[in-house]
Amino acid sequence: EQIPLTPNGKIAYAQLPQPQQSALLAQSSYAPPTDALENQLVNIWEAVLDIRPIGIHDNYFEMGGQSLQTIALFAQIEKVLKRNIPLATIFQAPTVAKLAEVMRQNGATETWSSLVPISPSGSKRPFFCVHGGAGHVYHYRALAQHLGSDQPFYGLQPGKEQEHPKDDVKAMAAVYLKEIRKLQPNGPYSVGGFCFGAIIAFEMAQQLTEMGETVALVALIDAIGPGYNGQVIPPAALPTLEELAEASPQAKRPQSLLEKGRRVGANWLRRLHGAKVASQRRLRHIGKARDRLLIQIYEKLERPLPHHLHNYQMLAASRTARKRYEPEVYSGDLAVFRREDVDNAIPADMGWDRLTTQTVKVYEIPGTHLELLQEPYVQELAQQLQLSMREDA
């Protein structure tokens, strides 16, 4: 997901997803800010959520706060208050009052922990879910909620330390295992991840098995297996616009709009599309070069990266890590949760079957890749994940 920006590069608040207004009507009382910090935070929250007034005890999630708004919220806090705060802080401090308290306690420094207690209460075996390519876990909140209050749910994200590995799957898995074993010293373990995070979770399971630990569940959410080299249908094998027009019964009418479009419009459409793609490619290249330079400057100054640069760095590192990773065959079961609209050229197991000597269970979820963690599709994902947890209990 990308934050909508104005032509000047500022956040376009009007284009952000609107919060659920029904949740706002439940507010029973308004508590005003008590000091300058709370007042500044209230102003930022009201601008991002487009809700007024917001009291210092109003819950961010109950007001309909969503993932894009979370990024925008912390970007504005960074810009206005000069404080670089982890996005996951919103789980522990979902009100202005609590967030202000965290900021006062931490002073000018922020703690970036790899282990994020998204929903830590419950008597069941904890589920540890690794971040996706951008390195954040805030989008797991809905999934954690639908798994129920008795299911502990922890997210895993990169630490803030510059020495934290970001482009090495095995090294990242080892770091995350140290974190989860502080909380749960012995198995059986339940691990999983979305997209790139599934690859790290797979490696975590591999390392746990090598340690002699039991892994009850490896949940791979909409991720193609590492090293899978299956090819999707190449563009040359798809029917062209002209071929589709020829196959249409309307193509027999020489003066039909379809025929005119085929003879005249298709060529211009291709030219316009080609020019647009080339222009977008140049802009992306310029943007990436700028971001790489800014990252180098921040690192030389030993300053924390702004959130948008942190996202760019993580996405680039994730791509590198995936290419470098050489997985070994796993000796346990795998659970693959895939969206229904996966390309037909990709096998049902999404390339994971060759990476285990045991069974790959496949669960299909409606929705697109990004929709799997959003309402209403995340409810089905949670149900299927619960089923898998019961089967592996």
CSV table of C-alpha atoms in Angstrom, one decimal:
chain,number,residue,atom,x,y,z
A,1,GLU,CA,0.0,0.0,0.0
A,2,GLN,CA,1.2,3.5,-0.8
A,3,ILE,CA,0.4,6.8,0.9
A,4,PRO,CA,-1.4,9.2,-1.5
A,5,LEU,CA,0.6,12.3,-2.1
A,6,THR,CA,0.0,15.7,-3.6
A,7,PRO,CA,2.0,17.0,-6.6
A,8,ASN,CA,4.2,18.7,-4.0
A,9,GLY,CA,5.0,15.5,-2.2
A,10,LYS,CA,2.8,16.1,0.8
A,11,ILE,CA,0.3,13.6,2.3
A,12,ALA,CA,-3.1,13.9,0.5
A,13,TYR,CA,-5.3,13.5,3.5
A,14,ALA,CA,-8.5,13.7,1.5
A,15,GLN,CA,-7.5,10.6,-0.4
A,16,LEU,CA,-6.8,8.5,2.7
A,17,PRO,CA,-9.4,5.7,3.4
A,18,GLN,CA,-12.2,7.1,5.5
A,19,PRO,CA,-12.7,5.7,9.0
A,20,GLN,CA,-15.8,3.8,10.0
A,21,GLN,CA,-18.2,6.5,11.1
A,22,SER,CA,-20.4,4.1,13.0
A,23,ALA,CA,-17.6,3.5,15.5
A,24,LEU,CA,-17.4,7.2,16.2
A,25,LEU,CA,-21.0,7.5,17.3
A,26,ALA,CA,-20.1,5.2,20.3
A,27,GLN,CA,-18.0,7.9,21.9
A,28,SER,CA,-19.6,8.7,25.3
A,29,SER,CA,-17.3,11.5,26.6
A,30,TYR,CA,-14.8,14.0,25.4
A,31,ALA,CA,-11.5,14.5,27.4
A,32,PRO,CA,-9.5,17.6,26.2
A,33,PRO,CA,-5.7,17.6,26.0
A,34,THR,CA,-3.9,18.5,29.3
A,35,ASP,CA,-0.6,19.8,28.0
A,36,ALA,CA,1.2,21.0,24.9
A,37,LEU,CA,2.3,17.5,23.8
A,38,GLU,CA,-1.2,16.1,23.9
A,39,ASN,CA,-2.6,19.2,22.1
A,40,GLN,CA,-0.1,18.7,19.3
A,41,LEU,CA,-1.0,15.0,19.0
A,42,VAL,CA,-4.7,15.7,19.0
A,43,ASN,CA,-4.2,18.2,16.1
A,44,ILE,CA,-2.2,15.6,14.2
A,45,TRP,CA,-4.8,12.8,14.8
A,46,GLU,CA,-7.7,15.1,13.8
A,47,ALA,CA,-5.9,16.0,10.5
A,48,VAL,CA,-5.1,12.4,9.6
A,49,LEU,CA,-8.4,10.8,10.6
A,50,ASP,CA,-10.5,13.8,9.5
A,51,ILE,CA,-12.5,13.6,12.8
A,52,ARG,CA,-13.2,16.4,15.2
A,53,PRO,CA,-13.1,16.6,18.1
A,54,ILE,CA,-10.8,13.8,19.2
A,55,GLY,CA,-10.4,13.3,23.0
A,56,ILE,CA,-7.2,12.1,24.6
A,57,HIS,CA,-8.9,8.8,25.6
A,58,ASP,CA,-10.5,8.0,22.2
A,59,ASN,CA,-9.2,4.7,20.8
A,60,TYR,CA,-7.4,5.0,17.4
A,61,PHE,CA,-8.7,1.7,16.2
A,62,GLU,CA,-12.3,2.2,17.4
A,63,MET,CA,-12.3,5.4,15.4
A,64,GLY,CA,-11.6,3.4,12.3
A,65,GLY,CA,-7.8,3.9,12.0
A,66,GLN,CA,-6.4,1.9,9.1
A,67,SER,CA,-2.9,0.9,7.9
A,68,LEU,CA,-2.4,3.8,5.5
A,69,GLN,CA,-3.6,6.3,8.1
A,70,THR,CA,-1.2,4.7,10.6
A,71,ILE,CA,1.7,5.5,8.3
A,72,ALA,CA,0.5,9.0,7.7
A,73,LEU,CA,-0.1,9.5,11.4
A,74,PHE,CA,3.5,8.6,12.4
A,75,ALA,CA,4.9,10.5,9.5
A,76,GLN,CA,3.2,13.6,10.7
A,77,ILE,CA,4.4,13.0,14.3
A,78,GLU,CA,7.9,12.7,12.9
A,79,LYS,CA,7.6,15.9,10.9
A,80,VAL,CA,5.9,18.1,13.5
A,81,LEU,CA,7.4,16.7,16.7
A,82,LYS,CA,10.7,15.5,15.3
A,83,ARG,CA,10.2,12.0,16.9
A,84,ASN,CA,10.7,8.8,14.9
A,85,ILE,CA,8.4,6.3,16.6
A,86,PRO,CA,7.9,2.7,15.6
A,87,LEU,CA,4.5,2.2,13.9
A,88,ALA,CA,3.9,-0.8,16.2
A,89,THR,CA,3.7,1.6,19.1
A,90,ILE,CA,0.0,2.2,18.2
A,91,PHE,CA,-0.8,-1.3,19.6
A,92,GLN,CA,0.4,-0.4,23.1
A,93,ALA,CA,-0.6,3.2,22.9
A,94,PRO,CA,-3.9,3.5,20.9
A,95,THR,CA,-5.0,6.8,22.5
A,96,VAL,CA,-3.4,10.3,22.6
A,97,ALA,CA,-3.0,10.1,26.3
A,98,LYS,CA,-1.1,6.7,26.2
A,99,LEU,CA,1.0,7.8,23.2
A,100,ALA,CA,2.0,11.0,24.9
A,101,GLU,CA,2.9,9.0,28.0
A,102,VAL,CA,5.2,6.7,25.9
A,103,MET,CA,6.8,9.7,24.3
A,104,ARG,CA,7.5,11.4,27.7
A,105,GLN,CA,9.0,8.2,29.1
A,106,ASN,CA,11.3,7.6,26.2
A,107,GLY,CA,12.5,11.1,25.9
A,108,ALA,CA,14.3,11.7,22.6
A,109,THR,CA,15.0,8.0,22.0
A,110,GLU,CA,12.6,5.4,20.9
A,111,THR,CA,12.7,1.6,21.5
A,112,TRP,CA,12.3,-0.5,18.4
A,113,SER,CA,11.6,-4.0,19.6
A,114,SER,CA,11.5,-6.9,17.1
A,115,LEU,CA,8.8,-8.7,19.1
A,116,VAL,CA,5.5,-6.8,19.0
A,117,PRO,CA,2.6,-7.9,21.3
A,118,ILE,CA,-0.3,-7.3,19.0
A,119,SER,CA,-2.7,-9.4,21.1
A,120,PRO,CA,-0.7,-10.9,23.9
A,121,SER,CA,-3.4,-12.3,26.2
A,122,GLY,CA,-4.8,-15.8,26.1
A,123,SER,CA,-4.2,-19.4,27.2
A,124,LYS,CA,-3.4,-20.9,23.8
A,125,ARG,CA,0.0,-21.5,22.2
A,126,PRO,CA,1.3,-18.1,21.0
A,127,PHE,CA,1.3,-17.5,17.3
A,128,PHE,CA,4.4,-15.6,16.0
A,129,CYS,CA,3.8,-13.8,12.6
A,130,VAL,CA,6.7,-12.3,10.7
A,131,HIS,CA,6.4,-8.9,8.9
A,132,GLY,CA,6.0,-8.6,5.1
A,133,GLY,CA,8.4,-7.0,2.7
A,134,ALA,CA,8.0,-3.4,4.1
A,135,GLY,CA,9.0,-4.6,7.6
A,136,HIS,CA,5.8,-3.6,9.5
A,137,VAL,CA,3.3,-5.7,11.5
A,138,TYR,CA,0.5,-3.1,12.0
A,139,HIS,CA,-1.6,-4.8,9.3
A,140,TYR,CA,-1.9,-8.0,11.4
A,141,ARG,CA,-4.2,-6.4,14.0
A,142,ALA,CA,-7.5,-7.5,12.2
A,143,LEU,CA,-6.2,-11.0,11.9
A,144,ALA,CA,-5.2,-11.1,15.6
A,145,GLN,CA,-8.7,-9.8,16.5
A,146,HIS,CA,-10.5,-12.4,14.5
A,147,LEU,CA,-8.4,-15.3,15.9
A,148,GLY,CA,-10.1,-14.5,19.3
A,149,SER,CA,-9.1,-13.1,22.7
A,150,ASP,CA,-7.7,-16.5,23.9
A,151,GLN,CA,-5.1,-16.6,21.1
A,152,PRO,CA,-1.9,-14.8,21.9
A,153,PHE,CA,-0.6,-13.1,18.7
A,154,TYR,CA,2.9,-11.5,18.3
A,155,GLY,CA,4.3,-9.7,15.4
A,156,LEU,CA,8.0,-9.9,14.4
A,157,GLN,CA,9.6,-6.9,12.7
A,158,PRO,CA,13.2,-5.6,12.2
A,159,GLY,CA,14.8,-3.9,15.2
A,160,LYS,CA,15.9,-0.3,14.9
A,161,GLU,CA,19.6,-1.2,15.4
A,162,GLN,CA,21.7,-0.6,12.3
A,163,GLU,CA,23.4,-4.0,12.8
A,164,HIS,CA,20.1,-5.8,12.5
A,165,PRO,CA,20.3,-8.0,9.3
A,166,LYS,CA,17.8,-7.0,6.7
A,167,ASP,CA,19.0,-8.7,3.5
A,168,ASP,CA,19.8,-12.2,4.9
A,169,VAL,CA,16.8,-14.6,5.5
A,170,LYS,CA,18.8,-17.0,7.7
A,171,ALA,CA,20.3,-14.2,9.9
A,172,MET,CA,16.9,-12.5,10.3
A,173,ALA,CA,15.3,-15.8,11.3
A,174,ALA,CA,18.0,-16.4,13.9
A,175,VAL,CA,17.4,-12.9,15.4
A,176,TYR,CA,13.7,-13.5,15.6
A,177,LEU,CA,14.1,-16.9,17.2
A,178,LYS,CA,16.1,-15.3,20.0
A,179,GLU,CA,13.3,-12.9,20.6
A,180,ILE,CA,10.5,-15.5,20.7
A,181,ARG,CA,12.5,-18.0,22.8
A,182,LYS,CA,12.8,-15.3,25.5
A,183,LEU,CA,9.0,-15.4,25.7
A,184,GLN,CA,8.5,-19.1,24.9
A,185,PRO,CA,11.7,-21.1,25.7
A,186,ASN,CA,10.5,-24.4,24.4
A,187,GLY,CA,8.2,-25.8,21.8
A,188,PRO,CA,5.9,-26.7,20.3
A,189,TYR,CA,6.0,-23.4,18.3
A,190,SER,CA,3.5,-21.8,15.9
A,191,VAL,CA,5.1,-19.5,13.3
A,192,GLY,CA,3.9,-17.9,10.2
A,193,GLY,CA,4.2,-14.9,7.9
A,194,PHE,CA,2.7,-12.9,5.1
A,195,CYS,CA,4.4,-12.7,1.7
A,196,PHE,CA,8.1,-12.3,2.3
A,197,GLY,CA,7.5,-12.9,6.0
A,198,ALA,CA,6.5,-16.5,5.1
A,199,ILE,CA,10.0,-17.2,3.8
A,200,ILE,CA,11.5,-16.1,7.1
A,201,ALA,CA,9.0,-18.1,9.1
A,202,PHE,CA,9.9,-21.2,7.0
A,203,GLU,CA,13.6,-20.7,7.8
A,204,MET,CA,12.7,-20.2,11.5
A,205,ALA,CA,10.9,-23.5,11.5
A,206,GLN,CA,14.0,-25.0,9.8
A,207,GLN,CA,16.3,-23.7,12.5
A,208,LEU,CA,14.0,-24.7,15.3
A,209,THR,CA,13.9,-28.3,14.0
A,210,GLU,CA,17.7,-28.3,13.8
A,211,MET,CA,17.7,-27.3,17.5
A,212,GLY,CA,15.6,-30.3,18.3
A,213,GLU,CA,12.5,-28.3,19.0
A,214,THR,CA,9.0,-29.2,17.9
A,215,VAL,CA,7.2,-26.9,15.4
A,216,ALA,CA,3.4,-27.4,15.4
A,217,LEU,CA,2.5,-24.9,12.7
A,218,VAL,CA,4.2,-23.2,9.8
A,219,ALA,CA,1.6,-20.8,8.3
A,220,LEU,CA,2.7,-19.5,4.9
A,221,ILE,CA,0.2,-16.7,3.9
A,222,ASP,CA,0.1,-15.9,0.1
A,223,ALA,CA,3.8,-16.4,-0.6
A,224,ILE,CA,5.5,-18.2,-3.5
A,225,GLY,CA,8.1,-20.7,-2.3
A,226,PRO,CA,11.7,-19.4,-2.4
A,227,GLY,CA,13.5,-20.5,-5.5
A,228,TYR,CA,10.4,-21.4,-7.4
A,229,ASN,CA,11.1,-20.7,-11.0
A,230,GLY,CA,7.8,-21.5,-12.6
A,231,GLN,CA,6.9,-19.1,-15.3
A,232,VAL,CA,3.6,-17.3,-15.7
A,233,ILE,CA,2.2,-17.2,-19.2
A,234,PRO,CA,4.5,-14.9,-21.2
A,235,PRO,CA,2.9,-11.9,-22.9
A,236,ALA,CA,3.8,-13.3,-26.4
A,237,ALA,CA,1.5,-16.3,-25.6
A,238,LEU,CA,-1.5,-14.2,-24.9
A,239,PRO,CA,-3.9,-13.2,-27.6
A,240,THR,CA,-3.3,-9.8,-29.0
A,241,LEU,CA,-6.0,-7.1,-29.3
A,242,GLU,CA,-6.3,-7.8,-33.1
A,243,GLU,CA,-6.7,-11.6,-32.5
A,244,LEU,CA,-9.4,-11.0,-29.9
A,245,ALA,CA,-11.2,-8.7,-32.3
A,246,GLU,CA,-10.9,-11.2,-35.1
A,247,ALA,CA,-12.5,-13.9,-32.9
A,248,SER,CA,-15.4,-11.7,-32.1
A,249,PRO,CA,-18.6,-12.1,-34.2
A,250,GLN,CA,-18.8,-8.3,-34.4
A,251,ALA,CA,-15.6,-8.2,-36.3
A,252,LYS,CA,-17.5,-9.3,-39.4
A,253,ARG,CA,-19.1,-5.9,-39.6
A,254,PRO,CA,-16.5,-3.8,-41.4
A,255,GLN,CA,-17.9,-0.5,-40.2
A,256,SER,CA,-18.4,-1.5,-36.6
A,257,LEU,CA,-16.7,0.4,-33.9
A,258,LEU,CA,-14.8,-2.6,-33.0
A,259,GLU,CA,-13.3,-2.8,-36.4
A,260,LYS,CA,-12.4,0.8,-36.4
A,261,GLY,CA,-10.9,0.5,-33.0
A,262,ARG,CA,-8.8,-2.5,-34.2
A,263,ARG,CA,-7.5,-0.7,-37.2
A,264,VAL,CA,-6.9,2.8,-35.8
A,265,GLY,CA,-7.2,2.9,-32.1
A,266,ALA,CA,-5.0,-0.1,-31.2
A,267,ASN,CA,-1.9,1.5,-32.6
A,268,TRP,CA,-2.4,4.8,-30.8
A,269,LEU,CA,-3.3,3.0,-27.5
A,270,ARG,CA,0.0,1.1,-27.7
A,271,ARG,CA,1.9,4.3,-28.3
A,272,LEU,CA,0.3,6.2,-25.5
A,273,HIS,CA,0.7,3.2,-23.1
A,274,GLY,CA,4.3,2.9,-24.1
A,275,ALA,CA,5.0,6.5,-23.5
A,276,LYS,CA,3.2,6.4,-20.1
A,277,VAL,CA,5.1,3.3,-19.0
A,278,ALA,CA,8.5,4.8,-20.0
A,279,SER,CA,7.7,8.1,-18.2
A,280,GLN,CA,6.7,6.2,-15.0
A,281,ARG,CA,9.8,4.1,-15.2
A,282,ARG,CA,12.0,7.2,-15.4
A,283,LEU,CA,10.3,8.8,-12.5
A,284,ARG,CA,10.6,5.6,-10.4
A,285,HIS,CA,14.3,5.4,-11.3
A,286,ILE,CA,14.9,9.1,-10.2
A,287,GLY,CA,12.9,8.4,-7.0
A,288,LYS,CA,14.9,5.3,-6.1
A,289,ALA,CA,18.2,7.1,-6.7
A,290,ARG,CA,17.1,10.0,-4.5
A,291,ASP,CA,16.0,7.6,-1.7
A,292,ARG,CA,19.3,5.7,-1.9
A,293,LEU,CA,21.2,8.9,-1.5
A,294,LEU,CA,19.1,10.1,1.4
A,295,ILE,CA,19.5,6.7,3.2
A,296,GLN,CA,23.3,7.1,2.9
A,297,ILE,CA,23.2,10.6,4.3
A,298,TYR,CA,21.0,9.5,7.3
A,299,GLU,CA,23.3,6.5,8.0
A,300,LYS,CA,26.4,8.7,7.9
A,301,LEU,CA,24.8,11.1,10.4
A,302,GLU,CA,23.7,8.1,12.5
A,303,ARG,CA,20.2,9.4,12.5
A,304,PRO,CA,17.0,7.1,12.4
A,305,LEU,CA,15.5,6.8,8.9
A,306,PRO,CA,12.1,8.5,8.3
A,307,HIS,CA,9.3,6.0,7.8
A,308,HIS,CA,9.1,6.3,4.0
A,309,LEU,CA,12.8,5.7,3.7
A,310,HIS,CA,12.7,2.8,6.2
A,311,ASN,CA,9.9,1.3,4.0
A,312,TYR,CA,12.0,1.7,0.8
A,313,GLN,CA,15.1,0.3,2.5
A,314,MET,CA,13.2,-2.7,3.8
A,315,LEU,CA,11.5,-3.5,0.4
A,316,ALA,CA,14.9,-3.3,-1.4
A,317,ALA,CA,16.6,-5.5,1.3
A,318,SER,CA,13.7,-8.0,1.2
A,319,ARG,CA,14.1,-8.4,-2.6
A,320,THR,CA,17.8,-9.0,-2.1
A,321,ALA,CA,17.3,-11.5,0.7
A,322,ARG,CA,14.8,-13.5,-1.3
A,323,LYS,CA,17.2,-13.8,-4.2
A,324,ARG,CA,20.1,-14.8,-2.0
A,325,TYR,CA,18.2,-17.3,0.1
A,326,GLU,CA,19.0,-21.0,-0.6
A,327,PRO,CA,16.4,-23.0,1.3
A,328,GLU,CA,16.9,-26.5,2.6
A,329,VAL,CA,14.2,-29.2,2.5
A,330,TYR,CA,12.1,-29.1,5.6
A,331,SER,CA,11.1,-32.2,7.5
A,332,GLY,CA,7.7,-31.0,8.7
A,333,ASP,CA,4.2,-30.1,7.5
A,334,LEU,CA,3.4,-26.8,5.9
A,335,ALA,CA,0.2,-24.8,5.7
A,336,VAL,CA,-0.3,-22.6,2.7
A,337,PHE,CA,-3.0,-19.9,2.7
A,338,ARG,CA,-3.4,-18.6,-0.8
A,339,ARG,CA,-5.7,-16.2,-2.4
A,340,GLU,CA,-8.2,-17.6,-4.9
A,341,ASP,CA,-7.1,-15.4,-7.9
A,342,VAL,CA,-3.5,-16.7,-8.0
A,343,ASP,CA,-2.3,-17.0,-11.6
A,344,ASN,CA,-3.2,-20.4,-13.2
A,345,ALA,CA,0.5,-21.0,-14.1
A,346,ILE,CA,1.4,-21.2,-10.4
A,347,PRO,CA,0.7,-24.6,-8.7
A,348,ALA,CA,-1.9,-24.9,-5.9
A,349,ASP,CA,0.9,-25.3,-3.3
A,350,MET,CA,2.6,-22.1,-4.7
A,351,GLY,CA,5.9,-23.9,-5.0
A,352,TRP,CA,6.2,-25.1,-1.4
A,353,ASP,CA,5.7,-28.9,-2.0
A,354,ARG,CA,9.3,-29.4,-3.2
A,355,LEU,CA,10.6,-27.8,0.0
A,356,THR,CA,9.2,-30.4,2.5
A,357,THR,CA,9.3,-34.2,2.9
A,358,GLN,CA,5.9,-34.0,4.5
A,359,THR,CA,2.5,-32.7,3.7
A,360,VAL,CA,1.5,-29.3,2.3
A,361,LYS,CA,-2.1,-28.3,3.3
A,362,VAL,CA,-3.6,-25.6,1.0
A,363,TYR,CA,-6.3,-23.3,2.2
A,364,GLU,CA,-7.9,-20.9,-0.4
A,365,ILE,CA,-9.1,-17.5,0.7
A,366,PRO,CA,-11.2,-15.1,-1.4
A,367,GLY,CA,-9.7,-11.7,-2.2
A,368,THR,CA,-6.6,-10.3,-3.7
A,369,HIS,CA,-3.1,-10.4,-2.2
A,370,LEU,CA,-3.5,-7.2,-0.2
A,371,GLU,CA,-7.1,-7.8,0.7
A,372,LEU,CA,-6.3,-11.0,2.6
A,373,LEU,CA,-5.5,-9.0,5.7
A,374,GLN,CA,-8.4,-6.6,5.3
A,375,GLU,CA,-12.1,-6.8,6.0
A,376,PRO,CA,-14.1,-8.8,5.1
A,377,TYR,CA,-11.6,-11.4,3.7
A,378,VAL,CA,-9.4,-11.5,6.8
A,379,GLN,CA,-12.3,-13.1,8.6
A,380,GLU,CA,-12.1,-16.1,6.3
A,381,LEU,CA,-8.3,-16.2,6.7
A,382,ALA,CA,-8.7,-16.2,10.5
A,383,GLN,CA,-11.2,-19.1,10.3
A,384,GLN,CA,-8.9,-21.2,8.1
A,385,LEU,CA,-5.9,-20.4,10.3
A,386,GLN,CA,-7.9,-21.4,13.4
A,387,LEU,CA,-8.8,-24.7,11.6
A,388,SER,CA,-5.1,-25.3,10.8
A,389,MET,CA,-4.2,-24.6,14.5
A,390,ARG,CA,-6.7,-27.1,15.7
A,391,GLU,CA,-5.5,-29.7,13.3
A,392,ASP,CA,-1.9,-29.2,14.4
A,393,ALA,CA,-2.7,-29.0,18.2
